[in-house]
Tab-separated table of C-alpha atoms in Angstrom:
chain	number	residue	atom	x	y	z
M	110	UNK	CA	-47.095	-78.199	94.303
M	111	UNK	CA	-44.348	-78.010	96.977
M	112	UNK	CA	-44.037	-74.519	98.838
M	113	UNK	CA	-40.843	-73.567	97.327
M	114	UNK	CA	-42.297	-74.420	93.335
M	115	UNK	CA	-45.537	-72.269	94.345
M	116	UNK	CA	-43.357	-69.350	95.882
M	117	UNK	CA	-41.370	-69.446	92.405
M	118	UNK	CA	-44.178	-69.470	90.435
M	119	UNK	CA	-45.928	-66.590	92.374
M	120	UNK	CA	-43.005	-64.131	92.245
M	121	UNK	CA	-42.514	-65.224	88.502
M	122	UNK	CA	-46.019	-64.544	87.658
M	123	UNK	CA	-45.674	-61.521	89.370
M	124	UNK	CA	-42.501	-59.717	87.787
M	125	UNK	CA	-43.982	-61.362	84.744
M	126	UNK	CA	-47.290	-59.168	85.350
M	127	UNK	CA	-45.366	-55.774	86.614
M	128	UNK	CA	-43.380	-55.902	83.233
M	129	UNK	CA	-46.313	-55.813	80.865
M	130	UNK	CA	-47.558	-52.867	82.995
M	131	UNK	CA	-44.160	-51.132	81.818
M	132	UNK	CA	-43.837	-49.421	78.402
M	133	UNK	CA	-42.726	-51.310	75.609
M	134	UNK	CA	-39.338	-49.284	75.711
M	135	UNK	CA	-38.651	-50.494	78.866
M	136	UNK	CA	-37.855	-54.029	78.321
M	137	UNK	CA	-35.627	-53.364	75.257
M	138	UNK	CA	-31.907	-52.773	74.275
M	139	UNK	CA	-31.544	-49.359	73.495
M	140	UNK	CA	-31.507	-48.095	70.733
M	141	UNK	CA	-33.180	-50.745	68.470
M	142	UNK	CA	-33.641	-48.134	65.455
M	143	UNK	CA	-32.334	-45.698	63.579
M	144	UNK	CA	-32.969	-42.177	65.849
M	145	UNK	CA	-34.136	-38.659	65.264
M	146	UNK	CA	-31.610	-35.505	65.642
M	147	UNK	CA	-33.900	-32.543	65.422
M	148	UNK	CA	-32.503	-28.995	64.612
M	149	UNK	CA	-34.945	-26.049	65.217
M	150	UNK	CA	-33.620	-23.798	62.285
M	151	UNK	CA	-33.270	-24.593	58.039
M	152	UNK	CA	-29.977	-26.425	57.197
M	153	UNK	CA	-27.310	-23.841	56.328
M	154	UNK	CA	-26.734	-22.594	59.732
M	155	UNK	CA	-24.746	-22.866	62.289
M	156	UNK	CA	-26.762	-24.878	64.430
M	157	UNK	CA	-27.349	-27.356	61.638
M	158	UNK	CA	-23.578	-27.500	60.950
M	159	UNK	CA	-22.626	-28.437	64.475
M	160	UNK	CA	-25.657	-31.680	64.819
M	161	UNK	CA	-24.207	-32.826	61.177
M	162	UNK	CA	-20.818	-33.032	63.023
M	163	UNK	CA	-22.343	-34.768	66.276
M	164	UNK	CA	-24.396	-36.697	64.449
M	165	UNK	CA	-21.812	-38.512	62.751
M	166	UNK	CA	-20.055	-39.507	66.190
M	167	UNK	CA	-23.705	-40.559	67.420
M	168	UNK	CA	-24.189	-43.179	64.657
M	169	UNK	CA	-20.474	-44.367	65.450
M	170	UNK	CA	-21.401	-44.065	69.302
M	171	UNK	CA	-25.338	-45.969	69.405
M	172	UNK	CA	-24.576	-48.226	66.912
M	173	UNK	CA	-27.799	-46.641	64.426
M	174	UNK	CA	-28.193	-44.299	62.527
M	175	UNK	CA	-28.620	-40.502	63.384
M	176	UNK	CA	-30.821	-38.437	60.884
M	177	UNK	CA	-30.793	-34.989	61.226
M	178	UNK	CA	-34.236	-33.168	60.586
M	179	UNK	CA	-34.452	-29.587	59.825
M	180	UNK	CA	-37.965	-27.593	61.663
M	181	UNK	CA	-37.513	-23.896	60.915
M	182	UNK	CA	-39.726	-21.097	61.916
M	183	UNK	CA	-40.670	-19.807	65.483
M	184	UNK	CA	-37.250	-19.051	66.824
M	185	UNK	CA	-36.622	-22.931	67.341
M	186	UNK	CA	-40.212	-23.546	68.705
M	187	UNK	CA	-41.194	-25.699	66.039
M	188	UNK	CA	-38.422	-27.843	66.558
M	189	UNK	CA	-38.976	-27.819	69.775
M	190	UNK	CA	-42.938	-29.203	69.933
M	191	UNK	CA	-41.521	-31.576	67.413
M	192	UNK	CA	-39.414	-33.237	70.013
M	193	UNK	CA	-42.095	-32.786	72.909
M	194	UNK	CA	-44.627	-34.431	70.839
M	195	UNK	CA	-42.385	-37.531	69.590
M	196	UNK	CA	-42.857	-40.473	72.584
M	197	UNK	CA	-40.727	-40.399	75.662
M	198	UNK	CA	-38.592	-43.340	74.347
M	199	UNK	CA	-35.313	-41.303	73.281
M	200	UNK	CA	-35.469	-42.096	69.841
M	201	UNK	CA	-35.949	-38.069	69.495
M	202	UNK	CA	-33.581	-35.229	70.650
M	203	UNK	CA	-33.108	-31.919	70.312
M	204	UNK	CA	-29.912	-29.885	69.707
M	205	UNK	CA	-31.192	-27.076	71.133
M	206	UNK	CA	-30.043	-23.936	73.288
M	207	UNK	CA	-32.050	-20.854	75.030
M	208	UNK	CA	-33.679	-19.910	71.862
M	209	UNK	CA	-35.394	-22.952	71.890
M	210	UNK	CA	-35.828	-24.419	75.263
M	211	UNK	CA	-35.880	-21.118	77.554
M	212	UNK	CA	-36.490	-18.391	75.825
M	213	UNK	CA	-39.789	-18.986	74.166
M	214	UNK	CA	-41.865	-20.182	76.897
M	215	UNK	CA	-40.402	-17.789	78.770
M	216	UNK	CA	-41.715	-14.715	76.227
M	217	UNK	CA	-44.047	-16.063	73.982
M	218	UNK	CA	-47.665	-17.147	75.373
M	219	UNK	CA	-47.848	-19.295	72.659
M	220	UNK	CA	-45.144	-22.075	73.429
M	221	UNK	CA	-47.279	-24.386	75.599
M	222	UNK	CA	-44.351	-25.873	77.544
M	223	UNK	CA	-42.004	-24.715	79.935
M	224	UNK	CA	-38.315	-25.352	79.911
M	225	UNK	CA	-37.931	-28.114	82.517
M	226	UNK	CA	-40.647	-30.333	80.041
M	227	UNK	CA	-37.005	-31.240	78.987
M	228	UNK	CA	-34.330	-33.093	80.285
M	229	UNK	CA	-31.023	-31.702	79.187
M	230	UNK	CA	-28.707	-34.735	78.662
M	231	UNK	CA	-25.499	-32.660	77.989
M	232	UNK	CA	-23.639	-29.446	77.232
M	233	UNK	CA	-21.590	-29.753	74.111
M	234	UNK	CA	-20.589	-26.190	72.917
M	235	UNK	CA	-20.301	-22.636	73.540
M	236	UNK	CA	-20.970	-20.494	70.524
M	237	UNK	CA	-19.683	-17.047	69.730
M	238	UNK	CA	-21.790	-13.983	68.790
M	239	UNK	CA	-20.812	-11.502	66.560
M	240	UNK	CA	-22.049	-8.418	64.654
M	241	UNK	CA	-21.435	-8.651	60.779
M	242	UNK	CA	-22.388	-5.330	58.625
M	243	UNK	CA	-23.415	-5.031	54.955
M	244	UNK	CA	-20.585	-4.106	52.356
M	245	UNK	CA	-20.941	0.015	52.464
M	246	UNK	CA	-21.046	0.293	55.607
M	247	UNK	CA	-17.273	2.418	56.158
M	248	UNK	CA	-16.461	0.709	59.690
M	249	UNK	CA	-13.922	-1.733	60.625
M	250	UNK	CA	-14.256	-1.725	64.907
M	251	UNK	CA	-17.260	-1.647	67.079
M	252	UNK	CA	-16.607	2.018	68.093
M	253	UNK	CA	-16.330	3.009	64.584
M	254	UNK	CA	-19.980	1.304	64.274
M	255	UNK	CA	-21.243	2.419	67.242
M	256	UNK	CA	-20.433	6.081	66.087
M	257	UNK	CA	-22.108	5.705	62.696
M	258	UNK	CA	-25.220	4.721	64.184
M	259	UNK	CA	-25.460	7.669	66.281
M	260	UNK	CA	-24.971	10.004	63.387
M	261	UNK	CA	-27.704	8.213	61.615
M	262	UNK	CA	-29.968	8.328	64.721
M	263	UNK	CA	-33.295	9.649	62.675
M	264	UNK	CA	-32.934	6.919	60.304
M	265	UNK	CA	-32.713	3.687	62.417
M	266	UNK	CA	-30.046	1.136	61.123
M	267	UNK	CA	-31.481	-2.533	60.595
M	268	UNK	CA	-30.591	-5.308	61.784
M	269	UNK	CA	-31.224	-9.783	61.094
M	270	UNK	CA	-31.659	-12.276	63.789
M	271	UNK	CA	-32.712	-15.436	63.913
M	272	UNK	CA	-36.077	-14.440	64.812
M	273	UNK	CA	-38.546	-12.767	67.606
M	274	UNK	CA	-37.213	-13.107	70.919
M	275	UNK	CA	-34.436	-15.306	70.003
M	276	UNK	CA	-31.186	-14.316	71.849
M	277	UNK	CA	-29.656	-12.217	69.468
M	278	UNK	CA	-33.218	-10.342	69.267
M	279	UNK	CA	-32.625	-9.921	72.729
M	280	UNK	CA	-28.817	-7.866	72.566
M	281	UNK	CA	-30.229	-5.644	69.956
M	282	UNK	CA	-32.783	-4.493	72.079
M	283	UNK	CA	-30.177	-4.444	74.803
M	284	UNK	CA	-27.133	-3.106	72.754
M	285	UNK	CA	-29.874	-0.165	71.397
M	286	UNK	CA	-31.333	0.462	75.121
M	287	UNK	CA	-27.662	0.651	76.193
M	288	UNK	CA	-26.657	3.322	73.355
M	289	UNK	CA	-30.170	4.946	73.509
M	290	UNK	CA	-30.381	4.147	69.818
M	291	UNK	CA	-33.243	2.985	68.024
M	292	UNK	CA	-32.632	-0.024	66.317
M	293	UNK	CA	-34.721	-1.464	64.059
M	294	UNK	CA	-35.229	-5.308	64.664
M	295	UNK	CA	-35.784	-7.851	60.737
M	296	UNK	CA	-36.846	-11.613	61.885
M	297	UNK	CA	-35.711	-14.625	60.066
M	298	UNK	CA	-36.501	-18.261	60.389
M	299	UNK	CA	-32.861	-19.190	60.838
M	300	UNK	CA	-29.291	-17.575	60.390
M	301	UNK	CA	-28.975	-19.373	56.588
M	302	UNK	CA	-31.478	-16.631	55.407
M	303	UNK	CA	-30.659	-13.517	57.286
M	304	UNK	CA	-27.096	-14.071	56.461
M	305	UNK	CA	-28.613	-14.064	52.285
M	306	UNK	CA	-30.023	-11.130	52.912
M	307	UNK	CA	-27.013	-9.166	55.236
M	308	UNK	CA	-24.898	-9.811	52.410
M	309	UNK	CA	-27.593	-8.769	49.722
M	310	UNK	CA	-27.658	-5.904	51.524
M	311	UNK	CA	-31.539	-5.742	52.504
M	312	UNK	CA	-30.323	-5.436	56.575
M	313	UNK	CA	-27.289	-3.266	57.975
M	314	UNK	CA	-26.379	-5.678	60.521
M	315	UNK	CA	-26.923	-8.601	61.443
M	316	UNK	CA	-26.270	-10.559	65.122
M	317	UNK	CA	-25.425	-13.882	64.942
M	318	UNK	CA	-23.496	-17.138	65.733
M	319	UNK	CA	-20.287	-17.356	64.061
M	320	UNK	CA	-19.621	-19.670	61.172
M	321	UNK	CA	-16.311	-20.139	58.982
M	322	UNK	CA	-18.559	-19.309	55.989
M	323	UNK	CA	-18.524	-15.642	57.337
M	324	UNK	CA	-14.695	-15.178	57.030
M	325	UNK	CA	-15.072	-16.193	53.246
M	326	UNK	CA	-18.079	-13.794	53.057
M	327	UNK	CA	-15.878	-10.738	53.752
M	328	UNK	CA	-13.174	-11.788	51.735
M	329	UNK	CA	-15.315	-11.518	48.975
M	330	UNK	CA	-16.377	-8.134	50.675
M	331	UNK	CA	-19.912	-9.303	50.525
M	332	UNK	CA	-20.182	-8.573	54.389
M	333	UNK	CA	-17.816	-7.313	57.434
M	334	UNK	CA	-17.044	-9.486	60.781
M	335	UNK	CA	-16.768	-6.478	63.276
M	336	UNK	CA	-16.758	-8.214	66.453
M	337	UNK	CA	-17.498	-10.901	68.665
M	338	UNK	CA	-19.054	-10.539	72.343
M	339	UNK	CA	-16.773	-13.323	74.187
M	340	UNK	CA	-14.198	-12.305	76.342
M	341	UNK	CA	-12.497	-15.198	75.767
M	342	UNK	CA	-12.098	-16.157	72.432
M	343	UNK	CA	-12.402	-19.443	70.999
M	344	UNK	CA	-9.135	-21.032	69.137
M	345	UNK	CA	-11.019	-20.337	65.916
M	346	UNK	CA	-11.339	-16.720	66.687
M	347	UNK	CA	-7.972	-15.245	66.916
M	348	UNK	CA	-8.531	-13.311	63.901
M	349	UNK	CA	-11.570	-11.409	65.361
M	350	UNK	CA	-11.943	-8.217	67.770
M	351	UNK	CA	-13.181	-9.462	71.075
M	352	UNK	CA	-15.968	-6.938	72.266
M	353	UNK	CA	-13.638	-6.111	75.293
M	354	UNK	CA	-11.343	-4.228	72.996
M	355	UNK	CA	-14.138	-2.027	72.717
M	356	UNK	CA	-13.973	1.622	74.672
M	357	UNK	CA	-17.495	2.075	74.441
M	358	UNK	CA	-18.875	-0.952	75.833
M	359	UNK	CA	-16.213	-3.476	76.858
M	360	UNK	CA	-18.317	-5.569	79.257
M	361	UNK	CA	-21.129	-6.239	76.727
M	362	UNK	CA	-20.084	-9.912	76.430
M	363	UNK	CA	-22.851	-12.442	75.638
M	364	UNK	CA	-22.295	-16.234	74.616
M	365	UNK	CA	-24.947	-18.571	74.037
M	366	UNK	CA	-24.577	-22.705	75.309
M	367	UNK	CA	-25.664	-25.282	73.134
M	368	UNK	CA	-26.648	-29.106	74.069
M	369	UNK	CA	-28.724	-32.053	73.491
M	370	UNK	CA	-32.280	-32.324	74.837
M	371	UNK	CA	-34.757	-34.761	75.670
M	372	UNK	CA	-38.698	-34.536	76.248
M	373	UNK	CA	-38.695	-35.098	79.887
M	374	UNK	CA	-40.167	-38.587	81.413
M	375	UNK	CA	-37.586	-40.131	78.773
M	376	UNK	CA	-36.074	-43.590	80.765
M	377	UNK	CA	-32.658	-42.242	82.466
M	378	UNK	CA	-31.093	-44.864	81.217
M	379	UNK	CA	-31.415	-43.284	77.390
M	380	UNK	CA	-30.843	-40.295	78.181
M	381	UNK	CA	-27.427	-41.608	79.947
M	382	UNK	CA	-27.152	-43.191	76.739
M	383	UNK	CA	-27.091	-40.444	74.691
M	384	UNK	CA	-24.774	-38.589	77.734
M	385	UNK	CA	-22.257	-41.132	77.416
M	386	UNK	CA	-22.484	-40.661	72.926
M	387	UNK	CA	-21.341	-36.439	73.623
M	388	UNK	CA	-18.930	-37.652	76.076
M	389	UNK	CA	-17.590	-39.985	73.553
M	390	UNK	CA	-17.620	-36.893	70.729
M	391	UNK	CA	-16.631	-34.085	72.826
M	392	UNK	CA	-13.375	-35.633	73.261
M	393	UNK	CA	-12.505	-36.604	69.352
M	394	UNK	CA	-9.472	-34.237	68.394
M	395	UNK	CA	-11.308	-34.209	65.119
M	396	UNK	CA	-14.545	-33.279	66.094
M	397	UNK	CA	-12.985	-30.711	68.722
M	398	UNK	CA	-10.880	-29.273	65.944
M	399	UNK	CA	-14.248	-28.740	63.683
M	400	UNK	CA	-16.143	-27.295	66.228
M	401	UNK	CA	-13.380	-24.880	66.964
M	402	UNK	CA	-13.075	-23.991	63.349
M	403	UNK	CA	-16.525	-22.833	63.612
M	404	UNK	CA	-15.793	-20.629	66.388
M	405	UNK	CA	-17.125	-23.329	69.341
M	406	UNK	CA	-15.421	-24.037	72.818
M	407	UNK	CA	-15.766	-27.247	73.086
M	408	UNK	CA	-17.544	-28.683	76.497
M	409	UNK	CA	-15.760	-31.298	78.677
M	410	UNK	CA	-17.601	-34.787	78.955
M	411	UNK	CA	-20.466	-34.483	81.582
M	412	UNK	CA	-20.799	-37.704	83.552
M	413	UNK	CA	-24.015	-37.260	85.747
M	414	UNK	CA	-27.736	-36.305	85.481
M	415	UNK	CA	-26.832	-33.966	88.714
M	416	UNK	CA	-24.510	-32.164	86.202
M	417	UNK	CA	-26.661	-31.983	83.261
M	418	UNK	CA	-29.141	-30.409	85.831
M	419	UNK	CA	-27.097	-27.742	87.331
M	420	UNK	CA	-25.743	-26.232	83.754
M	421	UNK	CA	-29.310	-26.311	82.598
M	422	UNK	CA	-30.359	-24.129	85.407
M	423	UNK	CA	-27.277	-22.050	84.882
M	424	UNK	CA	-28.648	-21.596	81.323
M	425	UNK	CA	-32.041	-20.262	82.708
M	426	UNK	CA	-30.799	-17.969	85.261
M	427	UNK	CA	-28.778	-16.126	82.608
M	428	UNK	CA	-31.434	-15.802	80.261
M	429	UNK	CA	-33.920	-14.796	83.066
M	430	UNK	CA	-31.408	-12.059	84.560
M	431	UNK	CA	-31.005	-10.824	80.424
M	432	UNK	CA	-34.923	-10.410	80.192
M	433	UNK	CA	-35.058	-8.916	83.734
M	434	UNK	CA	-32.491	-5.722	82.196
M	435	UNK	CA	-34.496	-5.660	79.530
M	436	UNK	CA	-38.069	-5.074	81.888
M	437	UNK	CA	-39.455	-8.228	79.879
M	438	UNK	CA	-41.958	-10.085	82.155
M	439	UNK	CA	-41.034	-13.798	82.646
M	440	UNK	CA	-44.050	-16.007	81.337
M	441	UNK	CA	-42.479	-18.810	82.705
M	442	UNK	CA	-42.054	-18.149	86.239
């Protein structure tokens, strides 16, 4: 064997041997399968609506199918694990936010991961938050609430979230602490069921993401949309008082930024992957018009890793300034 044959067979040999050392994954097209969309909450809500939307594009986008799964319970952490314990190969994401990915590790000693054992591919959406009241209840502004729950002071008004330590959990406490009122917090696994029960009347209030459904609600006069806490109002919105028309507490504005998650050590390649799928969706005039029917401003395409990485940390150092107001300690730190 000549020295240039035996060179050529020794390197071959040897990429041949570093690429079985690699995961299976590595060597492939991407994606080969059909993949996983994982929503934290029951289908119903909002957060299901919006991946349904996505997940459409996705398919379109990766060439395979999207499924969507459903994991409710935990305020999103069950979701959550379900993503962390799929395999780092991509073919399982999470459309997730700080209820999911920040807030629980960062409150509950339970959640057994910490918010940077993901890899945030993408921001997609900013959601608004509003406070609906049961049908009875004789307000029609956030003042006009406000009031009525300081004349009913000795009998604390309820109100539905999403669940413990979920966001909205988080500006009760903070809206009550504010007013000195004593609110009195009701759980849910998702905002599907504490929206039944708003507008059945078992809760006075309820804090949560806006959906069209809720404008149909209170035509009906099943419920009543009081407010939202953006400043700036999404196109969808127009018809609702922004929380800085308020003359009580005008600067009480709180938002909550959605995106898609990955379990961290997933190939960068997928994950840019998946980047370059909500780049491709984020700028459909279809999908933008949905997601601003559902009360959504609509994220411009992210095109690096470094930018994924700097509004994830911009999600955790507004959550961890929230719980710092609040006196919570900060598990995760």
């Amino acid at each position: 064997m000549n020295t240039f044959t035996r060179r050529h067979f020794l390197q071959s040999a040897g990429a041949a041997c570093t690429l079985a050392g690699l995961p299976a994954w590595a060597a492939d097209a991407f994606p080969t399968k059909p993949l996983t969309l994982v929503v934290p909450y029951p289908a119903g809500g909002a957060s299901d609506a919006s991946a349904r939307i996505f997940a459409e594009s996705f398919t379109q986008s990766l060439n395979q199918q999207v499924i969507v799964e459903n994991y409710g319970g935990g305020t999103g952490l069950i979701g959550a694990n379900k993503v962390l314990s799929a395999p780092a190969d991509g073919y399982t994401f999470l459309h997730g936010s700080p209820n999911e990915v920040i807030l629980p590790p960062m409150l509950n000693p339970a959640a057994r991961y910490k918010p940077w054992d993901f890899v945030f591919a993408a921001p997609i959406t900013t959601a608004s938050i509003v406070l609906l009241v049961r049908n009875g209840i004789p307000v029609g502004t956030m003042d006009e609430f406000l009031d009525y729950a300081r004349e009913r002071k000795d009998k604390p008004l309820t109100y539905a979230s999403v669940g413990i330590d979920s966001l909205y959990h988080l500006m009760g406490d903070a809206l009550a602490t504010r007013l000195n009122l004593p609110f009195l917090h009701v759980p849910y696994k998702g905002a599907a069921p504490a929206l039944q029960d708003l507008a059945g009347g078992q809760v006075d209030f309820g804090i949560l993401p806006y959906q069209t459904s809720f404008d149909g609600m209170q035509a009906q006069g099943r419920l009543k949309v009081i407010s939202s806490f953006s400043k700036d109002m999404a196109p969808g919105l127009k018809h609702i008082a922004p929380i800085t028309q308020s003359k009580q507490i005008p600067d009480f504005v709180h938002e909550i930024g959605g995106g898609y998650f990955m379990r961290k050590g997933t190939p960068a390649d997928r994950v840019a992957a998946l980047r370059k799928a909500i780049g491709e969706a984020v700028v459909k005039p279809e999908i933008r018009g949905r997601l601003e029917a559902e009360g959504r401003k609509v994220a411009q395409p992210t095109q690096t890793q470094a930018q994924a990485d700097a509004a994830f940390k911009e999600m955790i150092d507004r959550i961890a300034a929230l719980l710092k107001v609040l006196g919570r300690k900060n598990l995760a730190l």
